[in-house]
Amino acid sequence: MSPEPSVDQLIEAAHARATSDDPLDLLDAVLALTRDVSARADAVVDQIVRQARSAGYSWTVIGERLGVSRQAARQRYADRLARTPPTVGLIRGRDLEAALASALAAAEADHLAEAGTEHLLLGLLTDGVAAATLEQLGVSRDKVRDAGHRLFDYPAHPDHEGRPVFSAEAQAALAGAEQLATERTLTCAPVAVTTPQLLAVIATNPGSRARRVLNDLGVDVADIKRLLHCYVNVPRTPFGRRSRRGRVGKKQPDHCSFCGHARSDERRLVAGPDVWICAECVTLCGEILARPVDSSRDHSPGITGSGSQAWNPRS
């Protein structure tokens, strides 16, 4: 097992992800780094809790090891385990496989040993929903490549030959995309990871190299969230869409009426007349409403009552 990274190594990694030497930019990078580590740690805990339950341990025993009550352990993990049963497989869509191959090819063309998230951004322009989203916002492969060479200190005379590997940041982004896809899949169907999840992860990470490229190109991340919302925030059911009504006489758990996520300790809901909304959707609404009004654009709502983002090809 590799040794745990030291504080100095973590700070060095944060400096590599920061957009500048400004302390606030460094703070953003540190927070992004800790979120990546926390997400992977949470995924590990979920897997081990599943193993403990499969071995026959009660929620009382598991709660004691976690330092929480039986009820708290059950509330925190039971729904997660039910949504991602052990029989569920995780597959990568063809669009994502093509994007990853293209990202490695781009790093190889630069004679680099590692492909970073800026190369993932290049790869995402190959095919699929992410490519259509980026192109709609005026992002092209040439622009991303030029920004990458301008922003990052690539070797002037690179001597690496052979196939590169993904950097630690790129691997964390892929893990985040897989986690996002897993959380949004509520059925026993295989979990499909595609380009929208990966774009959502690298674009919303303020310290990622891909985010620095997008900032350099003047791309508003709120636009990316808006265009991807219906692809990464609407959970699937066996019928391909979220049912609006439950069975008569059976109490349904509280869900956000916009994104469909259930109430949890991490996701609090605000109630209205027969409607609920979570903090994440409130934030998205604020970002959309904060945008200046453009008379040349379609003024249809940004979020529809059915829980999906209105797709406006002229946005």
XYZ file of C-alpha atoms in Angstrom:
315
model
C 0.000 0.000 0.000
C 1.334 3.427 -0.919
C 2.005 5.788 2.003
C -0.541 8.485 2.785
C 0.294 11.873 1.253
C 1.889 14.343 3.609
C 0.563 17.829 4.291
C 3.321 19.292 2.119
C 2.376 16.978 -0.754
C -1.290 17.973 -0.477
C -0.365 21.653 -0.465
C 1.832 21.091 -3.519
C -1.073 19.372 -5.276
C -3.331 22.299 -4.382
C -0.807 24.775 -5.839
C -0.795 22.745 -9.066
C -4.589 23.016 -9.285
C -4.869 26.692 -8.286
C -5.553 29.268 -10.967
C -2.947 31.635 -9.492
C -0.794 32.227 -6.399
C -3.563 34.262 -4.782
C -4.459 32.746 -1.369
C -8.171 32.697 -2.229
C -7.517 30.759 -5.446
C -5.348 28.382 -3.424
C -8.194 27.993 -0.918
C -10.576 27.066 -3.752
C -8.088 24.458 -4.952
C -7.659 23.011 -1.447
C -11.422 22.749 -1.007
C -11.767 21.055 -4.395
C -8.996 18.625 -3.471
C -10.631 17.748 -0.147
C -13.983 17.225 -1.897
C -12.339 14.749 -4.279
C -10.748 12.862 -1.389
C -13.957 12.937 0.656
C -16.027 11.604 -2.237
C -13.683 8.662 -2.703
C -13.619 8.021 1.058
C -17.433 8.040 1.162
C -17.551 5.537 -1.697
C -15.152 3.244 0.204
C -17.257 3.454 3.380
C -20.394 2.635 1.369
C -18.746 -0.503 -0.031
C -17.538 -1.706 3.370
C -20.924 -1.051 5.002
C -22.483 -3.127 2.219
C -20.053 -5.945 2.955
C -20.852 -5.751 6.675
C -24.585 -5.966 5.974
C -24.033 -8.886 3.580
C -22.063 -10.627 6.341
C -25.088 -10.367 8.626
C -24.061 -7.526 10.922
C -26.925 -5.447 12.301
C -27.304 -1.690 11.955
C -26.712 -1.487 15.718
C -23.243 -3.067 15.421
C -22.369 -1.044 12.309
C -23.534 2.140 14.023
C -21.301 1.439 17.021
C -18.249 1.144 14.744
C -19.224 4.359 12.960
C -19.758 6.151 16.260
C -23.439 6.847 15.573
C -26.745 5.389 16.671
C -28.465 2.476 14.957
C -31.085 4.848 13.564
C -28.481 7.291 12.226
C -26.513 4.507 10.506
C -29.659 3.105 8.920
C -30.875 6.523 7.770
C -27.504 7.397 6.263
C -26.658 4.160 4.453
C -29.780 2.061 3.918
C -31.114 4.218 1.086
C -27.687 4.370 -0.592
C -27.316 0.600 -0.524
C -30.854 0.138 -1.835
C -30.209 2.503 -4.752
C -26.934 0.833 -5.738
C -27.374 -2.898 -5.145
C -24.294 -5.128 -5.538
C -25.682 -6.691 -8.712
C -25.599 -3.380 -10.525
C -22.793 -3.134 -13.050
C -20.980 0.035 -14.065
C -20.338 0.560 -17.745
C -18.887 3.398 -19.776
C -20.863 4.683 -22.713
C -19.363 4.665 -26.179
C -19.200 8.454 -26.157
C -17.156 8.406 -22.942
C -14.820 5.680 -24.219
C -14.208 7.730 -27.369
C -13.575 10.839 -25.255
C -11.027 9.065 -23.042
C -9.176 7.632 -26.047
C -9.089 11.076 -27.652
C -7.793 12.649 -24.406
C -4.899 10.185 -24.208
C -4.129 10.734 -27.883
C -3.989 14.510 -27.312
C -1.541 14.095 -24.418
C 0.543 11.695 -26.498
C 0.686 14.234 -29.335
C 2.161 16.703 -26.821
C 4.677 14.016 -25.709
C 3.366 14.231 -22.147
C 3.566 11.450 -19.578
C 0.120 12.287 -18.154
C -3.216 13.416 -19.565
C -4.851 16.045 -17.357
C -8.406 17.288 -17.145
C -7.640 19.792 -19.900
C -7.083 16.765 -22.140
C -10.369 15.295 -20.890
C -12.004 18.527 -22.009
C -10.427 18.048 -25.439
C -11.685 14.479 -25.534
C -15.218 15.507 -24.588
C -15.407 17.463 -27.841
C -15.247 14.195 -29.777
C -18.855 13.028 -29.594
C -21.996 12.938 -27.502
C -24.012 15.353 -25.390
C -20.940 16.978 -23.846
C -19.547 17.775 -27.304
C -22.854 19.335 -28.383
C -23.006 21.350 -25.147
C -19.470 22.708 -25.461
C -19.878 23.520 -29.158
C -23.112 25.366 -28.376
C -21.123 27.535 -25.946
C -18.468 28.300 -28.576
C -15.803 25.884 -27.322
C -13.680 24.124 -29.940
C -10.724 21.749 -29.847
C -8.394 24.423 -31.219
C -9.438 26.906 -28.526
C -8.980 24.349 -25.746
C -5.587 23.274 -27.080
C -4.359 26.873 -27.404
C -5.567 27.758 -23.901
C -3.908 24.672 -22.432
C -0.547 25.530 -23.962
C -0.920 29.104 -22.794
C -1.970 28.338 -19.214
C 0.135 25.316 -18.320
C 3.864 24.799 -18.190
C 4.321 22.031 -20.734
C 7.960 21.000 -21.350
C 9.574 23.056 -24.089
C 11.352 19.949 -25.390
C 9.324 16.965 -24.212
C 11.129 13.660 -24.445
C 8.399 11.280 -23.267
C 7.501 8.593 -25.754
C 4.740 6.054 -25.474
C 1.187 6.007 -24.241
C 0.484 8.477 -21.420
C -1.641 7.711 -18.376
C -4.303 9.831 -16.712
C -3.112 12.212 -14.007
C -4.365 11.906 -10.430
C -6.735 14.816 -11.047
C -8.132 13.177 -14.187
C -8.588 9.866 -12.378
C -10.423 11.659 -9.563
C -12.681 13.311 -12.155
C -13.516 9.919 -13.669
C -14.271 8.542 -10.208
C -16.493 11.556 -9.557
C -18.367 10.970 -12.820
C -18.930 7.325 -11.874
C -20.174 8.356 -8.439
C -22.500 10.941 -9.977
C -23.926 8.373 -12.388
C -24.386 5.882 -9.550
C -26.227 8.385 -7.369
C -28.595 9.313 -10.198
C -29.524 5.714 -11.067
C -32.366 4.406 -8.917
C -33.081 1.112 -10.672
C -31.365 -2.265 -10.913
C -30.204 -1.496 -14.440
C -26.455 -1.166 -15.072
C -25.051 2.254 -14.220
C -24.019 3.963 -17.457
C -21.345 6.649 -17.199
C -21.384 9.016 -20.172
C -19.878 12.338 -21.201
C -22.410 14.607 -19.415
C -21.364 13.331 -15.988
C -17.668 13.836 -16.722
C -18.215 17.339 -18.093
C -20.314 18.246 -15.047
C -17.552 17.094 -12.691
C -14.600 18.825 -14.348
C -16.525 22.030 -15.114
C -17.814 22.507 -11.562
C -14.463 21.816 -9.889
C -13.030 25.323 -9.357
C -9.467 24.036 -9.050
C -9.361 21.703 -12.044
C -7.190 22.465 -15.054
C -10.257 22.008 -17.268
C -12.108 24.681 -15.290
C -9.157 27.031 -15.728
C -9.365 26.505 -19.499
C -13.106 27.194 -19.476
C -12.558 30.347 -17.418
C -9.874 31.466 -19.865
C -12.312 30.983 -22.752
C -14.981 32.998 -20.966
C -17.406 30.087 -20.602
C -20.048 30.569 -17.898
C -20.242 27.364 -15.850
C -23.876 28.191 -15.057
C -24.577 27.689 -18.781
C -22.999 24.236 -18.646
C -25.095 23.323 -15.591
C -28.223 24.566 -17.315
C -27.647 22.590 -20.496
C -26.622 19.411 -18.675
C -29.245 19.543 -15.938
C -31.693 17.094 -17.505
C -28.888 14.608 -18.230
C -27.259 14.433 -14.805
C -30.031 15.389 -12.359
C -33.109 13.392 -13.378
C -33.037 9.879 -11.914
C -34.243 6.975 -14.016
C -37.061 4.556 -13.227
C -37.879 1.238 -14.945
C -40.067 3.232 -17.327
C -37.393 5.734 -18.279
C -38.857 8.695 -16.432
C -39.601 9.652 -12.859
C -43.164 8.864 -11.883
C -45.083 11.842 -10.547
C -47.595 9.840 -8.562
C -47.228 6.966 -6.142
C -49.624 4.195 -5.352
C -52.845 5.211 -3.665
C -52.699 4.820 0.096
C -48.911 4.490 0.274
C -46.954 7.383 1.740
C -44.195 8.470 -0.613
C -40.852 9.838 0.647
C -40.246 13.538 0.186
C -38.376 14.310 -3.037
C -37.274 17.525 -4.708
C -39.929 18.288 -7.325
C -37.271 19.532 -9.750
C -34.370 17.044 -9.626
C -36.136 14.106 -7.971
C -33.655 13.506 -5.142
C -34.969 12.228 -1.824
C -34.668 14.150 1.414
C -31.544 13.183 3.382
C -29.220 14.559 6.044
C -27.106 16.120 3.280
C -30.025 17.280 1.110
C -32.602 19.391 2.954
C -35.863 20.332 1.252
C -38.077 23.404 1.420
C -41.806 22.689 1.159
C -44.371 24.595 -0.846
C -47.972 23.852 -1.858
C -47.614 20.200 -2.962
C -44.033 20.870 -4.083
C -40.509 20.521 -2.687
C -37.195 22.072 -3.727
C -33.649 21.298 -2.585
C -30.771 23.721 -1.978
C -28.958 22.594 -5.146
C -31.932 23.498 -7.331
C -32.402 26.785 -5.449
C -28.787 27.649 -6.296
C -29.305 26.729 -9.955
C -32.450 28.891 -10.095
C -30.511 31.799 -8.630
C -27.752 31.428 -11.226
C -30.274 31.358 -14.065
C -32.262 34.342 -12.752
C -29.058 36.314 -12.157
C -28.190 36.180 -15.844
C -28.891 39.401 -17.784
C -31.995 39.342 -19.944
C -31.221 39.036 -23.650
C -34.127 39.850 -25.943
C -32.628 37.621 -28.636
C -33.032 34.563 -26.446
C -35.981 32.367 -25.750
C -37.494 33.348 -22.400
C -38.871 29.925 -21.582
C -38.320 28.825 -17.955
C -34.934 27.396 -17.073
C -36.393 24.588 -14.960
C -39.644 22.848 -15.691
C -42.052 21.361 -13.208
C -41.344 17.854 -14.486
C -37.858 17.969 -12.985
C -35.895 18.492 -16.229
C -33.986 21.442 -17.555
C -35.613 23.157 -20.495
C -33.309 22.692 -23.506
C -33.043 25.866 -25.527
C -30.825 25.385 -28.601
C -30.533 29.132 -29.039
C -29.115 29.732 -25.536
